[in-house]
Coordinates of C-alpha atoms in Angstrom, one line a residue:
M1 CA 0.0 0.0 0.0
L2 CA 2.8 2.3 0.9
K3 CA 4.5 1.9 -2.5
K4 CA 1.2 2.4 -4.2
G5 CA 0.6 5.6 -2.3
I6 CA 4.1 6.9 -3.2
K7 CA 3.3 6.2 -6.9
Y8 CA 0.1 8.2 -6.7
T9 CA 1.9 11.0 -5.0
V10 CA 4.6 11.1 -7.6
A11 CA 2.0 11.0 -10.5
L12 CA 0.1 13.9 -8.9
I13 CA 3.3 16.0 -8.6
L14 CA 4.2 15.4 -12.2
L15 CA 0.7 16.3 -13.3
L16 CA 0.8 19.6 -11.4
I17 CA 4.2 20.4 -12.9
V18 CA 3.0 19.7 -16.5
G19 CA -0.1 21.7 -15.9
Y20 CA 1.8 24.7 -14.4
N21 CA 4.2 24.8 -17.3
S22 CA 1.4 24.6 -19.9
V23 CA -0.6 27.5 -18.5
Y24 CA 0.5 31.1 -18.8
I25 CA -1.2 34.4 -18.7
K26 CA -1.3 37.1 -21.5
K27 CA -2.6 40.6 -21.2
L28 CA -6.1 41.0 -22.6
S29 CA -4.8 43.7 -25.0
E30 CA -2.2 41.2 -26.4
V31 CA -4.9 38.6 -27.0
K32 CA -7.2 41.0 -28.8
A33 CA -4.3 42.3 -30.9
A34 CA -3.3 38.7 -31.9
A35 CA -7.0 38.0 -32.8
A36 CA -7.2 41.2 -34.9
T37 CA -4.0 40.7 -36.8
G38 CA -3.6 36.9 -36.8
K39 CA -6.9 35.5 -37.8
F40 CA -8.1 37.7 -40.7
D41 CA -6.3 37.5 -44.0
A42 CA -7.6 40.5 -46.1
T43 CA -5.7 39.3 -49.2
L44 CA -7.3 35.8 -49.1
Y45 CA -10.7 37.2 -48.3
A46 CA -10.5 39.6 -51.3
Q47 CA -9.3 36.9 -53.6
T48 CA -12.2 34.6 -52.6
F49 CA -14.7 37.4 -52.8
W50 CA -13.5 38.3 -56.3
Q51 CA -13.6 34.7 -57.6
E52 CA -16.6 33.3 -55.9
K53 CA -18.9 36.3 -55.5
L54 CA -18.0 39.3 -57.6
T55 CA -17.1 37.6 -60.9
P56 CA -20.4 35.5 -61.0
G57 CA -22.3 38.6 -59.7
L58 CA -21.3 40.7 -62.7
A59 CA -24.2 39.0 -64.5
K60 CA -26.5 41.2 -62.3
A61 CA -24.8 44.4 -63.4
N62 CA -27.2 47.2 -64.3
N63 CA -27.0 48.6 -67.9
L64 CA -25.5 52.0 -67.4
P65 CA -27.5 53.9 -70.0
E66 CA -30.7 52.5 -68.6
L67 CA -29.6 53.3 -65.1
L68 CA -28.8 56.9 -66.0
T69 CA -32.2 57.3 -67.6
L70 CA -33.9 56.0 -64.4
L71 CA -31.8 58.2 -62.2
K72 CA -32.9 61.2 -64.2
S73 CA -36.6 60.3 -64.1
D74 CA -37.0 58.5 -60.7
K75 CA -34.0 59.0 -58.5
E76 CA -35.6 57.6 -55.4
N77 CA -36.5 54.3 -57.1
A78 CA -33.0 54.0 -58.6
F79 CA -31.2 54.4 -55.3
K80 CA -33.7 52.2 -53.4
N81 CA -33.6 49.2 -55.7
Y82 CA -30.2 49.3 -57.4
S83 CA -27.7 50.8 -55.0
H84 CA -25.9 49.4 -52.0
A85 CA -23.5 50.4 -49.2
L86 CA -22.3 48.8 -46.0
G87 CA -22.7 51.9 -43.9
I88 CA -25.3 54.6 -43.7
G89 CA -24.9 58.0 -45.5
N90 CA -25.4 59.6 -48.8
L91 CA -22.8 57.7 -50.8
R92 CA -24.2 54.7 -52.5
Y93 CA -22.7 52.2 -55.0
F94 CA -24.1 50.7 -58.2
L95 CA -22.8 47.7 -60.1
I96 CA -22.9 48.6 -63.8
K97 CA -22.0 47.5 -67.3
G98 CA -21.8 49.3 -70.6
I99 CA -20.2 49.7 -74.0
G100 CA -18.5 52.8 -75.2
K101 CA -16.1 54.3 -77.7
I102 CA -12.9 55.7 -76.4
T103 CA -12.6 59.4 -77.1
A104 CA -9.5 60.3 -75.1
S105 CA -6.7 58.6 -73.1
N106 CA -5.9 60.9 -70.2
E107 CA -3.3 60.7 -67.5
N108 CA -5.6 59.4 -64.8
D109 CA -8.5 57.9 -66.8
I110 CA -9.9 57.0 -70.2
S111 CA -12.9 59.0 -71.6
V112 CA -15.6 56.9 -73.2
T113 CA -18.8 57.9 -75.0
L114 CA -21.6 55.4 -74.2
L115 CA -23.1 53.5 -77.1
P116 CA -25.4 53.4 -78.9
D117 CA -24.7 56.8 -80.3
S118 CA -28.2 57.9 -79.2
V119 CA -27.0 57.8 -75.6
G120 CA -24.1 60.1 -76.3
Q121 CA -23.0 60.6 -72.6
E122 CA -19.4 60.6 -71.7
V123 CA -18.1 58.7 -68.6
K124 CA -14.6 58.1 -67.3
L125 CA -12.9 54.8 -66.7
A126 CA -10.6 55.2 -63.8
T127 CA -7.1 53.9 -64.5
E128 CA -4.9 55.6 -61.9
F129 CA -6.7 56.5 -58.7
V130 CA -8.6 53.4 -57.8
Y131 CA -9.6 53.6 -54.2
G132 CA -12.7 53.5 -51.9
N133 CA -15.4 50.9 -51.3
A134 CA -17.3 51.0 -54.6
V135 CA -16.4 47.5 -55.9
R136 CA -16.5 45.9 -52.5
D137 CA -20.1 47.2 -51.8
A138 CA -21.7 47.5 -55.2
L139 CA -22.9 43.9 -55.4
G140 CA -24.7 44.2 -52.1
I141 CA -23.9 40.8 -50.6
L142 CA -21.5 41.8 -47.7
S143 CA -22.6 42.9 -44.3
I144 CA -20.9 44.8 -41.5
N145 CA -21.5 41.8 -39.4
D146 CA -19.1 39.8 -41.7
F147 CA -16.2 41.8 -40.2
S148 CA -15.0 42.2 -36.6
N149 CA -13.7 45.7 -37.1
T150 CA -13.6 48.5 -39.7
M151 CA -9.9 47.9 -40.3
D152 CA -10.6 44.5 -41.8
M153 CA -13.4 46.0 -44.0
N154 CA -11.0 48.7 -45.3
N155 CA -8.2 46.2 -45.9
V156 CA -10.5 44.1 -48.1
S157 CA -11.3 47.2 -50.2
A158 CA -7.6 48.0 -50.5
E159 CA -6.8 44.5 -51.7
I160 CA -9.7 44.6 -54.3
N161 CA -8.5 48.0 -55.5
K162 CA -4.9 46.7 -55.7
K163 CA -6.0 43.8 -57.9
I164 CA -7.8 46.2 -60.2
R165 CA -4.7 48.5 -60.5
T166 CA -2.2 45.7 -61.0
E167 CA -4.2 43.1 -63.0
I168 CA -7.2 44.6 -64.7
I169 CA -6.1 48.0 -65.9
P170 CA -2.5 47.6 -67.2
P171 CA -3.1 45.2 -70.1
F172 CA -6.1 47.2 -71.2
R173 CA -4.3 50.5 -71.0
A174 CA -1.4 49.1 -73.0
Q175 CA -3.7 48.3 -75.9
A176 CA -6.5 50.8 -75.8
K177 CA -6.5 53.7 -78.2
K178 CA -8.8 56.4 -79.4
S179 CA -11.9 55.2 -81.3
D180 CA -11.6 51.7 -79.9
V181 CA -14.8 50.2 -78.5
V182 CA -14.7 48.7 -75.0
A183 CA -17.2 46.6 -73.1
F184 CA -16.8 47.2 -69.4
T185 CA -18.3 46.3 -66.0
G186 CA -17.6 48.0 -62.8
A187 CA -18.9 50.1 -60.0
I188 CA -19.8 53.7 -59.7
E189 CA -20.3 55.9 -56.6
L190 CA -23.1 58.4 -56.5
N191 CA -24.3 60.9 -53.8
Q192 CA -28.0 60.5 -53.5
V193 CA -28.4 64.0 -52.1
H194 CA -25.9 65.9 -54.3
L195 CA -26.4 63.8 -57.5
R196 CA -24.1 64.6 -60.4
L197 CA -24.6 62.6 -63.5
D198 CA -22.3 64.6 -65.7
E199 CA -19.2 63.3 -63.7
I200 CA -19.6 59.5 -63.8
E201 CA -16.4 57.6 -63.0
V202 CA -16.4 53.9 -63.4
I203 CA -14.1 51.7 -61.2
P204 CA -13.5 48.9 -63.7
V205 CA -13.8 45.2 -62.8
S206 CA -13.5 43.9 -66.4
L207 CA -12.4 45.7 -69.6
N208 CA -12.6 44.1 -73.0
L209 CA -11.8 45.7 -76.3
I210 CA -14.3 44.8 -79.0
Q211 CA -13.0 43.8 -82.4
K212 CA -14.3 46.1 -85.2

């Protein structure tokens, strides 16, 4: 019995030693910082969103000439049914598509006149300053609850915009020239209180030159 008691005592001591060495305390601020920086991968999230959500979702893009007509005749209806945004405020985002003829290649954008010719409105395809949340929010499938903090939300936008600047725009810009016809999809940002339809800028998601 004595030997058996000694064995149990030794086993208990070893268990306590292992348990003590395996438990340690971190400051709460360190735990939160690790969770914020270690668990969310904005690059991976943006890539998955682009491939699995945004690209298939382009089929739902609004025809830009038709949208502009609706905005002129029934602004409230257009914003209510076709715009999206994660937060509250006057800025809203639309997923759009269109075809246009290139009229000028500028330093920061490419000017395009919408087709058919009867539309005749000029819009800008952004090629330099691609920023903001337009592409992230225009599809309307993300929620604030999908993110634990605003930094993660903003980092996703930054990664999406980076992809547009580095992968979508350069090959198009290298080939595009005046009088070429381009089919494009993308997102536009509009202020529902201070609406300006003469200054439409498209953040492109796809750009395809049409053979004449």
